[in-house]
Amino acid sequence: MIATLPPRGAGRFAPTPTGRLHLGNARTALLAWLDARKLGLRTVLRVEDLDPAAIPPGCLEGQYADLDWLGLAFDEEPRRGGPVGPYRQSERAGLYREALQALDAKGLLYPCWCSRREVHDAARAPHASDEGPVYARTCAPPTPRPIGDLDAVPRRRGREAALRLDVAAALGGDADIAFDDAIAGPQRFALVAAMGDFIVRRRDGVAAYQLACAWDDAAMGCTRVLRGADLLPSTARQGLLLRALGLPTPVWAHAGLVVDATGQRLAKRDDAIALEGLRAAGVAASDVRRLLARLSGLPDTGDLDLLTEAFHLPGPEAVELPAGWP
Ligand code: GLU
């Protein structure tokens, strides 16, 4: 458990450095930063590089350069440090182990040796969404009990085990998890039926995104989590993990995504909407801030002080890039 809870009161931007920042990421960064500043909270930049092998060389430095160019300075971030660091997930494995141990002590975890193929084949109702199939609990013990030493889980079928959360046990009799999203409104997710027992530690021993993100938000004292609407389904799982760990939940605010003229969400590989490309094409950072503000129903200005003063949450709907961008 978190021995001493951190000072509460931060907002954060938490990019995964697998590509340079584009206008969609930049809007999330700007809104999260403005939201925290408007409320007088600490601003935190957390780098979600759980999987260092997936991070292209130079990508993290590139994202720093993008944020610096956009004019967003964070109170706490990897380069500057701060009271609740480290601020890169790749340096926080020991903390995730504590979270996993706390969940295991409550009998909420079990090892799973199933391959992706086996999970898919055993699923009662293969899921159409990109969440993947609902796990058929092939490896679940008949009654929940602590695993004990999480580093001594044996190999089976020639594989290391992943660790899954026993969602029904964590829900403790509730059927759903419900929360009020500050942008998207009341939410209710039937976690057992719709998502099933999800992985909290991957087979390679690395914490899963849901676990790391939920834990870090609590451990960094985040009271506001403003991010893209694509992460709304993750929130149910993160809320359940926080509840199971007895930790406070932040206020979640999921903003509609930025889409192109064809309604497609912006992709990291599209150089045309990358900040790096816009900058190289001679676009001014203040014009990008102004565009992002306008897309969010904020005053037509790139001035960060004015935007902070006038800030209000955007709507839940997707917003389209206006013609001419890029
Ligand atoms: N790292 C995630 C991403 O870049 C965002 C996680 C979050 O904001 O909670 O999609």
Coordinates of C-alpha atoms and ligand atoms in Angstrom, one line a residue:
M1 CA 0.0 0.0 0.0
I2 CA 1.0 3.6 -0.3
A3 CA 2.6 4.2 3.1
T4 CA 2.0 7.9 3.2
L5 CA -0.6 9.3 0.8
P6 CA 0.9 12.1 -1.3
P7 CA -0.3 15.6 -1.2
R8 CA -3.7 15.4 -3.1
G9 CA -4.3 18.0 -5.8
A10 CA -2.8 17.4 -9.2
G11 CA -3.8 17.1 -12.8
R12 CA -1.7 15.1 -15.2
F13 CA -0.9 14.4 -18.8
A14 CA 0.4 10.9 -19.4
P15 CA 1.6 10.2 -22.9
T16 CA 3.0 6.9 -24.2
P17 CA 6.1 7.8 -26.2
T18 CA 5.5 5.6 -29.1
G19 CA 5.2 8.4 -31.6
R20 CA 5.5 12.2 -31.8
L21 CA 2.6 14.3 -30.4
H22 CA -0.2 15.2 -32.9
L23 CA -3.0 17.7 -32.6
G24 CA -5.2 15.2 -30.8
N25 CA -2.6 14.5 -28.1
A26 CA -1.7 18.2 -27.9
R27 CA -5.4 19.1 -27.2
T28 CA -5.5 16.6 -24.4
A29 CA -2.2 17.9 -23.0
L30 CA -3.4 21.5 -23.2
L31 CA -6.9 20.8 -21.7
A32 CA -5.4 18.7 -18.8
W33 CA -2.9 21.5 -18.1
L34 CA -5.4 24.3 -18.2
D35 CA -7.9 22.3 -16.0
A36 CA -5.2 21.8 -13.3
R37 CA -4.0 25.4 -13.5
K38 CA -7.6 26.8 -13.3
L39 CA -8.2 24.8 -10.2
G40 CA -4.8 25.7 -8.7
L41 CA -3.5 22.1 -8.8
R42 CA 0.0 20.8 -9.5
T43 CA 0.6 19.9 -13.1
V44 CA 2.3 16.5 -13.6
L45 CA 3.8 15.0 -16.8
R46 CA 4.0 11.2 -16.4
V47 CA 5.7 9.2 -19.1
E48 CA 3.9 5.9 -19.7
D49 CA 6.8 3.9 -21.0
L50 CA 6.0 0.6 -19.4
D51 CA 7.3 -1.2 -22.4
P52 CA 10.7 0.3 -23.2
A53 CA 11.1 -2.1 -26.2
A54 CA 8.1 -0.4 -27.8
I55 CA 9.6 3.1 -27.5
P56 CA 11.4 4.2 -30.7
P57 CA 14.8 5.8 -30.0
G58 CA 14.5 9.6 -29.6
C59 CA 10.7 9.5 -29.3
L60 CA 10.6 10.6 -25.6
E61 CA 12.9 13.5 -26.3
G62 CA 10.8 14.3 -29.3
Q63 CA 7.7 14.5 -27.1
Y64 CA 9.5 16.7 -24.6
A65 CA 10.4 19.0 -27.5
D66 CA 6.8 19.0 -28.7
L67 CA 5.5 20.0 -25.3
D68 CA 8.2 22.6 -24.8
W69 CA 7.4 24.1 -28.2
L70 CA 3.7 24.2 -27.4
G71 CA 4.6 26.1 -24.2
L72 CA 3.3 23.7 -21.7
A73 CA 5.7 23.5 -18.7
F74 CA 4.7 21.0 -16.0
D75 CA 5.5 21.5 -12.3
E76 CA 6.6 17.9 -12.0
E77 CA 8.0 15.7 -14.8
P78 CA 10.9 13.3 -15.5
R79 CA 13.5 16.0 -16.4
R80 CA 12.8 18.1 -13.4
G81 CA 11.7 15.5 -10.8
G82 CA 9.4 16.2 -7.9
P83 CA 8.1 14.9 -4.6
V84 CA 6.2 11.8 -6.0
G85 CA 8.7 10.6 -8.7
P86 CA 10.0 8.9 -10.5
Y87 CA 7.8 10.2 -13.3
R88 CA 8.6 7.5 -15.8
Q89 CA 6.7 4.3 -15.4
S90 CA 9.7 2.3 -16.6
E91 CA 11.3 3.4 -13.3
R92 CA 8.4 2.5 -11.0
A93 CA 8.3 -1.3 -11.1
G94 CA 8.9 -1.6 -7.4
L95 CA 5.9 0.5 -6.7
Y96 CA 3.7 -1.6 -8.9
R97 CA 4.9 -4.7 -7.1
E98 CA 3.6 -3.2 -3.9
A99 CA 0.2 -2.6 -5.4
L100 CA 0.1 -6.2 -6.8
Q101 CA 1.0 -7.6 -3.4
A102 CA -1.8 -5.5 -1.7
L103 CA -4.3 -7.0 -4.2
D104 CA -2.9 -10.5 -3.7
A105 CA -3.2 -10.2 0.1
K106 CA -6.9 -9.7 -0.4
G107 CA -7.1 -12.9 -2.6
L108 CA -8.0 -10.9 -5.7
L109 CA -5.3 -12.2 -8.1
Y110 CA -4.7 -15.5 -9.8
P111 CA -2.0 -16.7 -12.2
C112 CA -3.0 -17.4 -15.8
W113 CA -0.9 -19.4 -18.2
C114 CA -3.3 -19.2 -21.2
S115 CA -1.9 -18.0 -24.6
R116 CA -3.8 -15.3 -26.5
R117 CA -5.1 -18.1 -28.8
E118 CA -6.3 -20.1 -25.9
V119 CA -8.1 -17.1 -24.4
H120 CA -9.7 -16.4 -27.7
D121 CA -10.8 -20.1 -28.3
A122 CA -12.2 -20.5 -24.8
A123 CA -14.2 -17.3 -24.8
R124 CA -17.9 -17.8 -24.6
A125 CA -18.8 -14.8 -26.6
P126 CA -15.8 -13.5 -28.6
H127 CA -15.9 -9.8 -28.2
A128 CA -16.4 -7.5 -31.1
S129 CA -14.6 -4.6 -29.5
D130 CA -10.9 -4.0 -29.5
E131 CA -11.0 -4.9 -25.8
G132 CA -10.5 -8.6 -26.9
P133 CA -12.5 -11.6 -25.7
V134 CA -13.9 -11.9 -22.2
Y135 CA -11.7 -14.3 -20.3
A136 CA -13.4 -17.6 -19.6
R137 CA -11.6 -18.0 -16.2
T138 CA -9.9 -21.1 -17.4
C139 CA -7.1 -20.7 -14.8
A140 CA -9.2 -19.2 -12.0
P141 CA -9.0 -21.2 -8.7
P142 CA -12.4 -22.5 -7.4
T143 CA -12.2 -20.1 -4.4
P144 CA -10.1 -16.9 -4.4
R145 CA -7.0 -17.1 -2.2
P146 CA -3.7 -15.3 -2.1
I147 CA -0.9 -16.5 -4.4
G148 CA 1.8 -15.5 -1.9
D149 CA 5.2 -14.9 -3.4
L150 CA 4.4 -13.3 -6.7
D151 CA 7.9 -13.9 -8.0
A152 CA 7.7 -17.6 -7.4
V153 CA 4.7 -18.4 -9.6
P154 CA 5.8 -21.6 -11.4
R155 CA 5.9 -21.9 -15.2
R156 CA 3.2 -24.2 -16.7
R157 CA 2.7 -25.4 -20.3
G158 CA 6.2 -24.0 -21.0
R159 CA 5.2 -20.5 -20.1
E160 CA 5.4 -17.9 -17.4
A161 CA 2.1 -16.8 -15.9
A162 CA 0.3 -13.5 -16.2
L163 CA -1.6 -12.3 -13.2
R164 CA -5.3 -11.5 -13.6
L165 CA -7.7 -9.6 -11.3
D166 CA -10.7 -11.7 -10.1
V167 CA -13.2 -9.0 -11.1
A168 CA -16.3 -10.6 -9.4
A169 CA -14.3 -10.9 -6.1
A170 CA -13.1 -7.3 -6.4
L171 CA -16.6 -6.1 -7.0
G172 CA -17.6 -7.9 -3.8
G173 CA -21.2 -8.6 -4.8
D174 CA -21.8 -5.5 -6.9
A175 CA -22.7 -6.2 -10.5
D176 CA -21.4 -3.0 -12.0
I177 CA -19.0 -0.2 -11.5
A178 CA -20.5 3.3 -11.8
F179 CA -18.9 6.8 -11.7
D180 CA -19.8 10.2 -12.8
D181 CA -17.6 11.6 -15.6
A182 CA -17.2 15.3 -15.4
I183 CA -17.6 15.5 -19.2
A184 CA -19.3 12.3 -20.4
G185 CA -21.8 12.2 -17.5
P186 CA -22.9 9.2 -15.5
Q187 CA -21.3 5.9 -16.5
R188 CA -22.0 2.3 -15.6
F189 CA -20.0 -0.7 -16.8
A190 CA -21.0 -4.4 -16.3
L191 CA -17.4 -5.4 -15.8
V192 CA -17.8 -9.1 -15.3
A193 CA -20.0 -9.6 -18.4
A194 CA -18.4 -7.0 -20.7
M195 CA -14.7 -7.1 -19.8
G196 CA -14.0 -10.1 -17.5
D197 CA -10.9 -10.8 -15.4
F198 CA -8.3 -8.6 -16.9
I199 CA -4.5 -8.8 -16.7
V200 CA -2.7 -6.7 -14.1
R201 CA 0.8 -8.1 -14.6
R202 CA 1.9 -9.3 -18.0
R203 CA 3.6 -12.6 -18.6
D204 CA 6.9 -10.8 -18.9
G205 CA 6.5 -9.5 -15.4
V206 CA 5.7 -5.9 -16.4
A207 CA 2.7 -4.2 -14.7
A208 CA -0.3 -3.8 -17.1
Y209 CA -1.3 -0.3 -18.1
Q210 CA -4.6 -0.4 -16.0
L211 CA -2.7 -1.2 -12.8
A212 CA 0.2 1.2 -13.4
C213 CA -2.1 4.1 -14.4
A214 CA -4.6 3.7 -11.6
W215 CA -1.8 3.3 -9.0
D216 CA 0.2 6.2 -10.3
D217 CA -2.8 8.5 -10.3
A218 CA -3.3 7.7 -6.6
A219 CA 0.4 7.7 -5.8
M220 CA 0.9 11.0 -7.5
G221 CA -2.1 12.6 -5.7
C222 CA -4.0 13.2 -8.9
T223 CA -7.4 14.5 -8.3
R224 CA -8.2 15.3 -11.9
V225 CA -7.7 13.0 -14.9
L226 CA -8.6 14.7 -18.1
R227 CA -8.0 12.5 -21.2
G228 CA -9.4 11.3 -24.4
A229 CA -12.8 9.5 -24.6
D230 CA -11.1 6.4 -26.0
L231 CA -10.0 5.7 -22.4
L232 CA -13.5 5.7 -20.9
P233 CA -13.8 1.9 -20.8
S234 CA -10.4 1.7 -19.1
T235 CA -11.7 3.9 -16.3
A236 CA -14.1 1.3 -15.0
R237 CA -11.2 -1.1 -14.5
Q238 CA -9.0 1.6 -13.0
G239 CA -11.9 2.6 -10.6
L240 CA -12.3 -1.0 -9.5
L241 CA -8.6 -1.4 -8.9
L242 CA -8.5 1.8 -6.8
R243 CA -11.5 0.7 -4.8
A244 CA -10.0 -2.7 -4.2
L245 CA -6.8 -1.0 -3.0
G246 CA -8.8 1.3 -0.7
L247 CA -7.4 4.4 -2.6
P248 CA -9.3 7.6 -3.5
T249 CA -10.4 8.0 -7.1
P250 CA -9.8 11.1 -9.1
V251 CA -12.5 13.1 -10.9
W252 CA -12.4 11.7 -14.5
A253 CA -13.1 13.9 -17.4
H254 CA -13.1 12.3 -20.9
A255 CA -13.0 14.8 -23.7
G256 CA -14.3 13.9 -27.2
L257 CA -11.6 13.0 -29.7
V258 CA -10.3 15.2 -32.5
V259 CA -11.2 13.7 -35.8
D260 CA -10.3 14.5 -39.4
A261 CA -12.7 15.5 -42.2
T262 CA -13.6 11.8 -42.8
G263 CA -14.5 11.3 -39.1
Q264 CA -11.4 9.2 -38.4
R265 CA -9.5 9.8 -35.2
L266 CA -6.1 11.2 -35.7
A267 CA -3.3 8.6 -35.8
K268 CA 0.2 8.9 -34.5
R269 CA 1.7 7.9 -37.8
D270 CA 0.1 10.9 -39.7
D271 CA 3.0 13.3 -40.0
A272 CA 0.8 16.1 -41.3
I273 CA -0.9 16.6 -38.0
A274 CA 2.2 16.0 -35.9
L275 CA 3.4 19.1 -34.0
E276 CA 6.9 18.4 -35.3
G277 CA 5.6 18.7 -38.9
L278 CA 3.5 21.8 -38.2
R279 CA 6.5 23.5 -36.6
A280 CA 8.7 22.5 -39.6
A281 CA 6.1 24.0 -41.9
G282 CA 6.5 27.3 -40.1
V283 CA 3.2 27.2 -38.1
A284 CA 3.5 29.2 -34.8
A285 CA 2.9 27.4 -31.5
S286 CA 0.5 30.2 -30.5
D287 CA -1.7 29.4 -33.6
V288 CA -1.8 25.8 -32.6
R289 CA -2.9 26.7 -29.1
R290 CA -5.5 29.0 -30.5
L291 CA -6.8 26.2 -32.8
L292 CA -7.0 23.8 -29.9
A293 CA -8.8 26.3 -27.8
R294 CA -11.3 27.1 -30.5
L295 CA -11.9 23.3 -31.0
S296 CA -12.7 23.2 -27.3
G297 CA -15.2 26.1 -27.1
L298 CA -12.6 28.3 -25.4
P299 CA -11.8 31.9 -26.4
D300 CA -10.1 32.4 -29.7
T301 CA -6.6 33.0 -28.3
G302 CA -3.3 31.3 -27.8
D303 CA -2.5 33.1 -24.6
L304 CA -2.1 30.6 -21.9
D305 CA -3.0 33.0 -19.0
L306 CA -6.2 34.1 -20.8
L307 CA -7.1 30.5 -21.5
T308 CA -6.5 29.5 -17.9
E309 CA -8.8 32.2 -16.7
A310 CA -11.5 31.4 -19.2
F311 CA -11.1 27.6 -19.0
H312 CA -14.2 25.3 -18.8
L313 CA -14.5 21.7 -19.6
P314 CA -15.2 20.8 -23.3
G315 CA -18.1 18.7 -24.5
P316 CA -18.1 14.9 -24.9
E317 CA -18.6 15.0 -28.7
A318 CA -15.8 14.4 -31.2
V319 CA -14.5 17.6 -32.8
E320 CA -13.4 17.9 -36.4
L321 CA -10.3 19.7 -37.5
P322 CA -11.3 22.7 -39.6
A323 CA -10.4 22.9 -43.2
G324 CA -6.9 24.1 -43.8
W325 CA -5.5 22.1 -40.8
P326 CA -3.1 21.0 -41.8
Ligands
GLU1 N1 -0.7 6.7 -21.9 C1 -2.0 6.6 -22.4 C2 -2.0 7.1 -23.9 O1 -1.1 7.8 -24.3 C3 -2.9 7.6 -21.7 C4 -3.2 7.2 -20.4 C5 -4.0 8.2 -19.6 O2 -4.1 9.4 -19.8 O3 -4.6 7.7 -18.6 O4 -3.0 6.7 -24.5

